[in-house]
Amino acid sequence: MSFHDKVIYQVYPKSFYDSSGNGIGDLRGIIEKVPYIASLGVDMVWLNPFFVSPQNDNGYDIANYYEVDPEMGTMADAEELIAALGREGIGVMFDMVLNHVSTEHEWFQRALAGEKEYQDFFYLRPAQADGSLPTNWESKFGGPCWSQFGNTDLYYMHLYDVTQADLNWHNPRVREELFKVVNFWKDKGVRGFRFDVLNVIGKAEELRDATPGENDKLIYTDTERVHPWVQELHRATFGDTEGTVTVGEMSSTTIDSSVHYTNPANEELDMVFSFHHLKVDYDGAEKWSAVPFDFMALKGLLTDWAVGIQAGGGWQASFWNNHDQPRAINRFGDVERYHAESATMLAAAVHLTRGTPYIYQGEEIGMVDPVYSSMANYVDVESHNAFDILRARGVSEDEAFRIVTKKSRDNSRTPMQWDASEFAGFSQVKPWLMPTSQTEINVEREEAEGVILPFYRELVRLRHEMPLIAEGSYEPFAREHESVYGFVREHEGQRLLVLCNFYGEDAAVHLPAEFAAGSVLLCNYKNEPALDAATDAGTLTLRPYEAVAVLAG
């Protein structure tokens, strides 16, 4: 398939490069950095939303789908960016937020003004007979997911922030309006679409409470209504356009559902983002906790999803990082003792597996979570809500802050570190969010003497040049090993073994004869293992955070 050999680079515009000197990244800033993006060899750039927005959820609260937020630039800038990337052979993927709109959006404002037609655009419900809210569901940002609708006796649903009103996809007019949005940008040359929280659009018309002990998210996530609507989206927008790449962000999804979304026969999406592997450092199901990651759970999830998606003829996005996740290197690596090794090992695990790899800005230079001293340093609404909830539960201020430092979405939203200057070469003035590690970690230094950036470029090249990596099958390897994640890729008789040591101690792995007699394709240490000499009776010892890819002999 056309997207199997692609690599996609995610740009968070607010934090990429500030061209206007106001401390906030913008579209012209991205245009100025097109040569750098092109130097990575990537095929497409996914841009987080830069549409008109009050920015209560960093642009995912859209007030106008058809206009660029003045803080980010102009429509002419957007068109120039699409063209500039296009000249480098790089496509553009836009973020489509179709589950909800800002309460400042014209549709919601007209609904508030009493227009029945627009009231049907939203989930408006009266209180229950006992006076309680329409359902007992929780907002994903904390607190109830219902708020009073103006001065009426009705409540509107917001699964996310109180300023993000969920759209009623049961209304054909809503779907028609949203499809117009996608086609508007498609007509401007956009060939990639990332659909935000797409699998929660399928709420029922008749809503019900979660029963005691029931997870309310399962009531409205991945319901049977979603697939026909995604198929309708496919038919009405991108389905007939050659070279389009689509990915759905799927919250709390399953392997079976993801196969359904991505099997080409169903004509829905090319691939999905699922997040189960990024919950292995949760205490139970609680994100806002600070516990070590569970490696065996991580390996099991990576393996089960790769095997399951493959068996169903589907495809997945392969990634560690994005704008909503703390930096993976802090979660699964050792940033103090094995910074470069951790970064490159994690990269190998993503780029050599079956699936389309995504690189989040700064990942390719080994950017880490910021080191902040107080909640005042954080901007993210979810982080502040979580801190307040933790304190209300009796968690001490210091512990609540420690937990936020581990899990805040702002960890990945700090400005791209271009150089070692005070504001990391991102801006001439104090940025909207401060960088803290730019003196050691920045593009300028990586280009001059680094090992992480060259390693990423090599991974991109290999996917482009080796059908074994782009198209090969996936087979688990050494599944019970307590510190090594391994898998075999196979294509037209070629076989590749990938081994990744997730710990800071040596790890011995038994090599089958075909690989003991093979050759090293890639290693994240300068002195790669010599298979003929270093393998004692077929045993390869991986160094701390070492990644090795071995072609069968």
Coordinates of C-alpha atoms in Angstrom, one line a residue:
M1 CA 0.0 0.0 0.0
S2 CA 1.1 3.5 -0.7
F3 CA 1.4 4.5 2.9
H4 CA 3.3 1.5 4.2
D5 CA 6.7 3.0 3.3
K6 CA 5.8 6.4 4.5
V7 CA 7.2 8.2 7.6
I8 CA 5.1 11.0 9.1
Y9 CA 6.5 13.9 11.1
Q10 CA 4.3 15.7 13.6
V11 CA 4.6 19.4 14.0
Y12 CA 2.9 21.2 17.0
P13 CA 2.7 24.6 15.4
K14 CA 2.5 26.6 18.6
S15 CA 5.9 25.2 19.7
F16 CA 7.8 24.7 16.5
Y17 CA 9.2 28.1 15.5
D18 CA 8.2 31.7 16.3
S19 CA 8.7 33.9 13.2
S20 CA 6.7 36.9 14.5
G21 CA 8.5 37.4 17.9
N22 CA 5.4 37.0 20.1
G23 CA 6.6 33.8 21.9
I24 CA 4.2 31.6 20.0
G25 CA 5.0 29.4 17.0
D26 CA 3.2 30.1 13.8
L27 CA 2.8 28.9 10.2
R28 CA 5.5 31.2 8.8
G29 CA 7.9 29.6 11.3
I30 CA 7.1 26.2 9.9
I31 CA 7.7 27.5 6.4
E32 CA 11.1 28.8 7.5
K33 CA 12.0 25.3 8.8
V34 CA 10.9 23.4 5.7
P35 CA 14.5 22.7 4.7
Y36 CA 15.1 21.0 8.1
I37 CA 12.0 18.9 7.8
A38 CA 13.0 17.9 4.3
S39 CA 16.4 16.9 5.6
L40 CA 14.8 14.2 7.7
G41 CA 13.5 12.5 4.6
V42 CA 9.9 12.3 5.9
D43 CA 7.0 11.9 3.5
M44 CA 4.3 13.9 5.2
V45 CA 3.9 16.5 8.0
W46 CA 1.0 16.2 10.4
L47 CA 0.0 19.7 11.8
N48 CA -2.0 20.1 15.0
P49 CA -5.0 22.4 14.6
F50 CA -4.2 26.1 13.8
F51 CA -7.8 27.1 13.1
V52 CA -9.6 30.0 14.9
S53 CA -9.9 29.0 18.6
P54 CA -10.1 30.5 22.0
Q55 CA -7.2 28.0 22.9
N56 CA -8.9 26.5 26.0
D57 CA -7.6 23.2 24.8
N58 CA -4.6 24.3 22.7
G59 CA -6.6 24.6 19.5
Y60 CA -8.7 21.5 19.8
D61 CA -11.6 23.8 20.7
I62 CA -12.3 25.0 17.2
A63 CA -14.4 28.1 16.7
N64 CA -14.0 28.3 12.9
Y65 CA -12.8 25.4 10.7
Y66 CA -12.3 27.6 7.6
E67 CA -10.0 30.3 9.0
V68 CA -6.5 30.3 10.3
D69 CA -6.2 31.7 13.9
P70 CA -4.6 35.1 13.5
E71 CA -2.1 34.1 16.2
M72 CA -0.9 31.4 13.8
G73 CA -0.9 33.3 10.6
T74 CA -3.2 33.8 7.6
M75 CA -4.8 31.6 4.9
A76 CA -2.1 32.8 2.5
D77 CA 0.5 31.3 5.0
A78 CA -1.4 28.0 5.1
E79 CA -1.4 27.8 1.3
E80 CA 2.2 28.8 1.1
L81 CA 3.1 26.1 3.6
I82 CA 1.3 23.4 1.7
A83 CA 3.1 24.5 -1.5
A84 CA 6.5 24.8 0.2
L85 CA 6.3 21.3 1.6
G86 CA 4.9 20.0 -1.7
R87 CA 7.9 21.3 -3.6
E88 CA 10.0 19.0 -1.4
G89 CA 7.7 16.0 -2.1
I90 CA 6.2 16.2 1.4
G91 CA 2.5 15.9 1.9
V92 CA 0.5 17.7 4.5
M93 CA -1.8 16.1 7.1
F94 CA -4.4 18.3 8.8
D95 CA -5.9 17.6 12.2
M96 CA -9.7 17.3 11.9
V97 CA -11.6 17.7 15.2
L98 CA -15.0 16.5 14.3
N99 CA -16.4 15.2 17.6
H100 CA -16.8 18.7 19.1
V101 CA -16.6 22.4 18.6
S102 CA -15.8 25.3 20.8
T103 CA -18.7 26.9 22.5
E104 CA -17.7 30.0 20.7
H105 CA -18.4 28.4 17.3
E106 CA -21.2 29.9 15.3
W107 CA -23.3 26.7 15.5
F108 CA -23.3 26.7 19.3
Q109 CA -23.9 30.4 19.6
R110 CA -26.9 30.1 17.3
A111 CA -28.1 27.2 19.3
L112 CA -27.8 29.3 22.5
A113 CA -29.8 32.1 20.7
G114 CA -32.7 29.6 20.4
E115 CA -32.4 28.4 16.8
K116 CA -33.9 24.9 17.0
E117 CA -32.0 23.8 13.8
Y118 CA -28.6 24.4 15.6
Q119 CA -29.8 23.1 18.9
D120 CA -30.1 19.7 17.0
F121 CA -26.3 20.0 16.3
F122 CA -25.6 19.1 19.9
Y123 CA -26.5 16.7 22.7
L124 CA -28.9 18.8 24.7
R125 CA -30.8 16.9 27.4
P126 CA -32.9 17.8 30.5
A127 CA -32.0 16.7 34.0
Q128 CA -33.2 13.3 35.1
A129 CA -36.5 13.0 37.1
D130 CA -34.5 13.2 40.4
G131 CA -32.8 16.4 39.3
S132 CA -29.5 14.7 38.6
L133 CA -27.5 15.4 35.4
P134 CA -28.7 13.7 32.1
T135 CA -26.1 10.9 32.7
N136 CA -23.4 10.2 35.4
W137 CA -20.6 10.2 32.9
E138 CA -17.3 11.9 33.7
S139 CA -15.5 14.4 31.4
K140 CA -12.1 13.2 30.3
F141 CA -10.7 16.4 31.7
G142 CA -12.3 15.8 35.1
G143 CA -15.8 16.5 36.6
P144 CA -19.2 15.8 35.0
C145 CA -19.5 15.9 31.2
W146 CA -22.7 18.0 31.3
S147 CA -23.1 21.8 31.8
Q148 CA -26.1 24.0 31.8
F149 CA -27.1 25.2 28.3
G150 CA -27.4 28.9 28.7
N151 CA -30.4 30.0 30.8
T152 CA -32.5 27.0 29.8
D153 CA -33.4 23.8 31.8
L154 CA -31.2 21.8 29.4
Y155 CA -27.7 20.6 29.6
Y156 CA -25.1 20.1 26.8
M157 CA -22.6 17.3 26.6
H158 CA -18.9 17.9 26.7
L159 CA -16.8 14.8 26.9
Y160 CA -13.7 17.1 27.1
D161 CA -13.4 20.6 28.3
V162 CA -16.5 22.5 29.3
T163 CA -15.9 24.8 26.3
Q164 CA -15.9 21.9 23.9
A165 CA -19.5 20.9 23.0
D166 CA -20.0 17.4 21.5
L167 CA -21.6 17.4 18.1
N168 CA -24.7 15.2 17.3
W169 CA -23.6 12.9 14.5
H170 CA -27.1 11.5 14.4
N171 CA -28.1 14.7 12.6
P172 CA -27.4 14.3 8.9
R173 CA -26.9 18.0 8.6
V174 CA -24.0 17.9 11.1
R175 CA -22.3 15.2 9.1
E176 CA -22.8 17.1 5.9
E177 CA -21.3 20.3 7.4
L178 CA -18.3 18.4 8.7
F179 CA -17.7 16.7 5.4
K180 CA -17.6 20.1 3.8
V181 CA -14.8 21.1 6.1
V182 CA -12.7 18.1 5.1
N183 CA -13.4 18.8 1.4
F184 CA -12.5 22.5 1.8
W185 CA -9.0 21.6 2.9
K186 CA -8.7 18.7 0.5
D187 CA -9.4 21.2 -2.3
K188 CA -6.4 23.3 -1.1
G189 CA -4.1 20.3 -1.6
V190 CA -4.2 18.7 1.8
R191 CA -3.7 14.9 1.3
G192 CA -3.5 13.7 4.9
F193 CA -6.2 13.7 7.6
R194 CA -5.8 12.8 11.2
F195 CA -9.2 12.5 12.8
D196 CA -9.3 13.5 16.5
V197 CA -11.0 11.2 19.0
L198 CA -13.1 9.7 16.1
N199 CA -14.3 6.6 17.9
V200 CA -16.4 8.6 20.4
I201 CA -18.7 10.1 17.8
G202 CA -21.1 7.2 18.2
K203 CA -23.0 8.2 21.3
A204 CA -26.6 6.8 21.4
E205 CA -29.6 9.0 20.9
E206 CA -31.1 7.6 24.1
L207 CA -28.4 8.1 26.7
R208 CA -28.1 6.1 30.0
D209 CA -26.2 6.2 33.2
A210 CA -23.2 4.0 33.8
T211 CA -24.2 1.3 36.3
P212 CA -22.1 0.9 39.5
G213 CA -18.7 -0.4 38.6
E214 CA -19.3 0.1 34.8
N215 CA -16.7 2.2 32.9
D216 CA -18.8 5.0 31.4
K217 CA -16.3 5.4 28.5
L218 CA -17.3 2.0 27.1
I219 CA -20.9 3.2 26.7
Y220 CA -20.0 5.7 24.0
T221 CA -16.7 4.4 22.6
D222 CA -16.3 2.2 19.5
T223 CA -20.1 1.7 19.2
E224 CA -21.6 0.0 16.2
R225 CA -22.7 3.5 14.9
V226 CA -19.2 4.7 14.3
H227 CA -18.3 2.4 11.3
P228 CA -21.2 3.5 9.0
W229 CA -20.4 7.1 9.7
V230 CA -16.7 6.7 9.0
Q231 CA -17.6 4.9 5.8
E232 CA -19.9 7.8 4.9
L233 CA -17.0 10.2 5.7
H234 CA -14.7 8.1 3.4
R235 CA -17.3 8.2 0.5
A236 CA -18.1 11.9 0.9
T237 CA -14.5 13.2 1.2
F238 CA -11.1 11.6 0.7
G239 CA -12.1 8.2 -0.6
D240 CA -11.7 9.0 -4.3
T241 CA -8.5 11.0 -4.0
E242 CA -5.3 9.1 -4.9
G243 CA -2.4 9.4 -2.4
T244 CA -4.6 10.4 0.6
V245 CA -3.4 9.1 4.0
T246 CA -5.8 8.9 6.9
V247 CA -5.4 8.0 10.5
G248 CA -8.0 7.9 13.3
E249 CA -7.2 8.7 16.9
M250 CA -9.0 5.9 18.8
S251 CA -9.5 6.3 22.5
S252 CA -9.8 3.0 24.5
T253 CA -10.2 1.0 21.3
T254 CA -9.8 -2.7 20.7
I255 CA -7.8 -4.8 18.2
D256 CA -11.0 -6.0 16.6
S257 CA -12.4 -2.5 16.2
S258 CA -9.1 -1.2 14.8
V259 CA -9.0 -4.0 12.3
H260 CA -12.5 -3.0 11.2
Y261 CA -11.4 0.7 10.9
T262 CA -8.3 -0.2 8.8
N263 CA -9.0 -3.2 6.7
P264 CA -9.0 -1.7 3.2
A265 CA -12.1 -3.8 2.3
N266 CA -14.2 -1.7 4.7
E267 CA -13.3 1.6 3.1
E268 CA -12.9 3.5 6.3
L269 CA -9.3 4.6 7.3
D270 CA -5.7 3.7 6.5
M271 CA -4.5 3.3 10.1
V272 CA -5.3 4.0 13.7
F273 CA -3.6 5.5 16.8
S274 CA -4.3 3.3 19.8
F275 CA -2.8 4.2 23.2
H276 CA -2.9 1.1 25.4
H277 CA 0.9 0.8 25.2
L278 CA 1.2 4.3 26.7
K279 CA -0.8 3.4 29.8
V280 CA 1.7 0.8 31.2
D281 CA 3.0 3.4 33.7
Y282 CA -0.5 4.1 35.1
D283 CA -1.3 2.8 38.6
G284 CA -4.2 0.6 37.5
A285 CA -6.3 2.7 35.1
E286 CA -5.2 6.0 36.8
K287 CA -3.2 8.2 34.5
W288 CA -2.4 10.7 37.2
S289 CA -0.1 8.4 39.1
A290 CA 3.7 8.0 39.2
V291 CA 4.8 4.4 39.1
P292 CA 7.5 2.6 37.0
F293 CA 6.4 1.2 33.7
D294 CA 5.5 -2.4 33.4
F295 CA 7.8 -3.8 30.7
M296 CA 6.1 -7.1 30.3
A297 CA 2.7 -5.4 29.9
L298 CA 4.3 -3.0 27.4
K299 CA 5.8 -5.9 25.4
G300 CA 2.6 -7.9 25.5
L301 CA 0.6 -5.0 24.2
L302 CA 3.0 -4.1 21.4
T303 CA 3.1 -7.8 20.4
D304 CA -0.6 -8.5 20.7
W305 CA -1.6 -5.5 18.7
A306 CA 1.0 -6.1 15.9
V307 CA -0.1 -9.7 15.6
G308 CA -3.8 -9.0 15.9
I309 CA -3.9 -6.1 13.4
Q310 CA -1.8 -8.1 10.9
A311 CA -4.1 -11.1 11.2
G312 CA -7.2 -9.0 10.4
G313 CA -5.6 -7.3 7.4
G314 CA -5.4 -3.9 9.2
W315 CA -2.7 -1.4 9.8
Q316 CA -1.6 0.8 12.6
A317 CA 0.3 4.0 13.3
S318 CA 3.6 3.2 15.1
F319 CA 4.6 5.8 17.7
W320 CA 5.8 6.7 21.2
N321 CA 5.2 10.4 21.3
N322 CA 2.7 13.1 20.4
H323 CA 1.4 16.4 21.8
D324 CA -0.7 14.6 24.4
Q325 CA 1.9 12.3 25.9
P326 CA 4.9 12.9 28.1
R327 CA 8.2 12.2 26.3
A328 CA 8.7 8.5 25.9
I329 CA 12.4 8.7 26.7
N330 CA 11.5 9.9 30.2
R331 CA 9.0 7.1 30.6
F332 CA 10.9 4.1 29.1
G333 CA 14.5 5.2 29.0
D334 CA 17.3 6.6 31.2
V335 CA 17.8 10.2 30.3
E336 CA 20.6 10.7 32.8
R337 CA 23.0 7.7 32.0
Y338 CA 21.9 6.5 28.6
H339 CA 20.3 9.4 26.8
A340 CA 21.3 8.7 23.2
E341 CA 21.0 5.0 23.6
S342 CA 17.5 5.2 25.1
A343 CA 16.4 7.6 22.3
T344 CA 17.7 5.5 19.5
M345 CA 16.5 2.2 21.0
L346 CA 13.0 3.5 21.2
A347 CA 13.3 4.8 17.7
A348 CA 14.3 1.4 16.3
A349 CA 11.4 -0.3 18.1
V350 CA 8.9 2.0 16.3
H351 CA 10.5 2.3 12.9
L352 CA 11.4 -1.3 12.3
T353 CA 8.0 -2.8 13.2
R354 CA 4.9 -3.3 11.0
G355 CA 3.0 0.0 10.8
T356 CA 3.5 3.6 9.7
P357 CA 6.0 5.4 12.0
Y358 CA 5.4 8.8 13.4
I359 CA 8.1 11.2 14.6
Y360 CA 7.0 13.9 17.0
Q361 CA 9.0 17.1 16.8
G362 CA 12.1 17.0 19.0
E363 CA 12.0 13.3 19.3
E364 CA 14.6 13.0 16.6
I365 CA 17.1 15.0 18.7
G366 CA 16.2 13.3 22.0
M367 CA 14.2 16.0 23.6
V368 CA 13.1 15.3 27.2
D369 CA 10.4 16.4 29.6
P370 CA 11.0 19.9 31.1
V371 CA 12.1 20.4 34.7
Y372 CA 9.7 22.8 36.3
S373 CA 9.4 24.0 39.8
S374 CA 5.7 24.8 40.3
M375 CA 2.3 24.5 38.7
A376 CA 2.7 28.1 37.6
N377 CA 5.1 26.8 34.9
Y378 CA 2.3 24.6 33.3
V379 CA -0.3 25.9 30.9
D380 CA -2.3 22.7 30.1
V381 CA -5.9 22.8 31.4
E382 CA -5.9 19.0 32.0
S383 CA -2.8 19.2 34.2
H384 CA -4.2 22.0 36.4
N385 CA -7.5 20.1 36.7
A386 CA -5.6 16.9 37.7
F387 CA -3.6 18.8 40.3
D388 CA -6.7 20.2 41.9
I389 CA -8.4 16.8 41.9
L390 CA -5.4 15.1 43.4
R391 CA -5.3 17.7 46.2
A392 CA -9.0 17.3 46.8
R393 CA -8.4 13.6 47.3
G394 CA -5.9 14.4 50.0
V395 CA -2.7 14.0 48.1
S396 CA 0.0 16.3 49.4
E397 CA 1.0 19.3 47.3
D398 CA 4.5 18.0 46.7
E399 CA 3.2 14.6 45.6
A400 CA 0.5 16.0 43.4
F401 CA 3.1 18.2 41.7
R402 CA 5.4 15.2 41.2
I403 CA 2.7 13.3 39.5
V404 CA 1.9 16.2 37.2
T405 CA 5.5 16.5 36.2
K406 CA 5.4 12.8 35.1
K407 CA 2.2 13.0 33.1
S408 CA 1.5 16.5 31.9
R409 CA 0.7 17.0 28.3
D410 CA 3.0 20.1 28.5
N411 CA 5.9 17.8 28.7
S412 CA 5.8 17.3 25.0
R413 CA 4.6 20.9 24.2
T414 CA 7.8 22.8 25.2
P415 CA 9.3 24.7 22.3
M416 CA 11.5 22.9 19.7
Q417 CA 15.1 23.2 20.7
W418 CA 17.0 24.6 17.8
D419 CA 20.0 25.9 19.6
A420 CA 21.5 26.4 23.1
S421 CA 20.3 30.0 23.6
E422 CA 18.0 31.1 26.4
F423 CA 14.8 30.5 24.4
A424 CA 16.3 27.6 22.5
G425 CA 16.3 29.4 19.1
F426 CA 12.6 29.1 19.1
S427 CA 11.9 32.8 19.7
Q428 CA 13.5 36.1 20.4
V429 CA 11.2 36.6 23.4
K430 CA 10.0 34.5 26.3
P431 CA 8.0 31.6 24.8
W432 CA 4.5 30.6 25.9
L433 CA 6.1 27.6 27.6
M434 CA 9.7 27.5 28.7
P435 CA 12.3 25.0 27.5
T436 CA 14.7 23.7 30.1
S437 CA 17.2 21.4 28.5
Q438 CA 18.3 23.3 25.4
T439 CA 21.9 23.8 26.4
E440 CA 22.5 20.0 26.1
I441 CA 19.9 19.0 23.6
N442 CA 19.3 21.0 20.4
V443 CA 19.3 20.6 16.6
E444 CA 22.5 22.6 16.1
R445 CA 24.4 20.3 18.4
E446 CA 22.9 17.1 17.0
E447 CA 23.7 18.2 13.4
A448 CA 27.3 18.9 14.5
E449 CA 28.1 15.9 16.7
G450 CA 25.0 14.0 17.6
V451 CA 24.1 10.4 17.1
I452 CA 20.3 10.5 17.5
L453 CA 19.4 12.7 14.5
P454 CA 21.6 10.6 12.1
F455 CA 20.0 7.4 13.4
Y456 CA 16.5 8.7 12.7
R457 CA 17.5 9.7 9.2
E458 CA 18.9 6.2 8.7
L459 CA 15.7 4.6 9.9
V460 CA 13.7 6.7 7.5
R461 CA 16.0 5.7 4.6
L462 CA 15.7 2.0 5.4
R463 CA 11.9 2.1 5.4
H464 CA 11.9 3.8 2.0
E465 CA 14.5 1.4 0.5
M466 CA 13.7 -1.9 2.1
P467 CA 10.3 -3.6 1.3
L468 CA 11.2 -6.0 4.1
I469 CA 10.7 -3.1 6.6
A470 CA 7.8 -1.4 4.8
E471 CA 5.8 -4.5 3.9
G472 CA 7.2 -7.4 5.9
S473 CA 5.2 -9.6 8.2
Y474 CA 5.6 -9.4 12.0
E475 CA 6.4 -12.4 14.2
P476 CA 7.1 -12.1 18.0
F477 CA 10.5 -13.2 19.2
A478 CA 11.7 -14.1 22.8
R479 CA 8.3 -13.1 24.1
E480 CA 9.1 -14.2 27.7
H481 CA 12.4 -12.3 27.9
E482 CA 12.1 -9.9 30.9
S483 CA 14.1 -7.0 29.5
V484 CA 14.2 -7.4 25.7
Y485 CA 11.5 -6.7 23.1
G486 CA 12.1 -8.7 19.9
F487 CA 10.4 -9.4 16.7
V488 CA 11.1 -10.9 13.2
R489 CA 10.1 -9.2 10.0
E490 CA 9.8 -11.3 6.8
H491 CA 9.3 -10.5 3.2
E492 CA 9.9 -12.6 0.0
G493 CA 12.3 -14.8 1.8
Q494 CA 14.2 -12.1 3.6
R495 CA 14.2 -12.2 7.4
L496 CA 15.2 -9.5 9.9
L497 CA 15.4 -9.9 13.7
V498 CA 15.0 -6.7 15.8
L499 CA 16.1 -6.8 19.4
C500 CA 15.6 -3.9 21.8
N501 CA 17.0 -3.9 25.4
F502 CA 14.7 -1.7 27.6
Y503 CA 17.0 -1.6 30.6
G504 CA 20.4 -0.2 31.8
E505 CA 21.9 -3.7 32.3
D506 CA 23.3 -6.1 29.8
A507 CA 20.8 -8.7 28.5
A508 CA 21.6 -12.1 26.9
V509 CA 19.5 -13.3 24.1
H510 CA 19.7 -16.7 22.3
L511 CA 20.1 -16.2 18.6
P512 CA 18.7 -18.8 16.2
A513 CA 21.3 -20.2 13.8
E514 CA 20.0 -18.2 10.8
F515 CA 20.7 -14.9 12.6
A516 CA 23.9 -16.0 14.4
A517 CA 25.2 -16.5 10.9
G518 CA 23.7 -13.3 9.6
S519 CA 24.8 -9.7 9.4
V520 CA 24.0 -6.5 11.4
L521 CA 21.8 -4.1 9.4
L522 CA 21.6 -1.5 12.1
C523 CA 22.8 -0.9 15.7
N524 CA 22.5 2.1 17.9
Y525 CA 26.0 1.6 19.4
K526 CA 29.0 2.9 17.3
N527 CA 30.8 -0.5 17.6
E528 CA 28.2 -3.0 16.5
P529 CA 28.3 -6.6 17.7
A530 CA 30.4 -9.0 15.6
L531 CA 28.0 -11.9 15.3
D532 CA 30.7 -14.5 14.4
A533 CA 32.9 -13.7 17.4
A534 CA 30.5 -12.1 20.0
T535 CA 27.9 -14.9 19.9
D536 CA 28.9 -17.6 22.3
A537 CA 27.0 -20.7 21.1
G538 CA 24.4 -18.5 19.7
T539 CA 24.1 -16.0 22.6
L540 CA 24.2 -12.3 21.9
T541 CA 24.7 -9.9 24.8
L542 CA 22.9 -6.6 24.4
R543 CA 24.4 -3.6 26.1
P544 CA 22.2 -1.1 28.0
Y545 CA 19.4 0.2 25.8
E546 CA 21.0 -1.4 22.8
A547 CA 18.9 -2.0 19.6
V548 CA 20.2 -4.4 17.0
A549 CA 18.6 -5.4 13.7
V550 CA 20.1 -8.6 12.2
L551 CA 19.5 -9.9 8.7
A552 CA 19.4 -13.7 8.5
G553 CA 22.4 -15.4 6.8

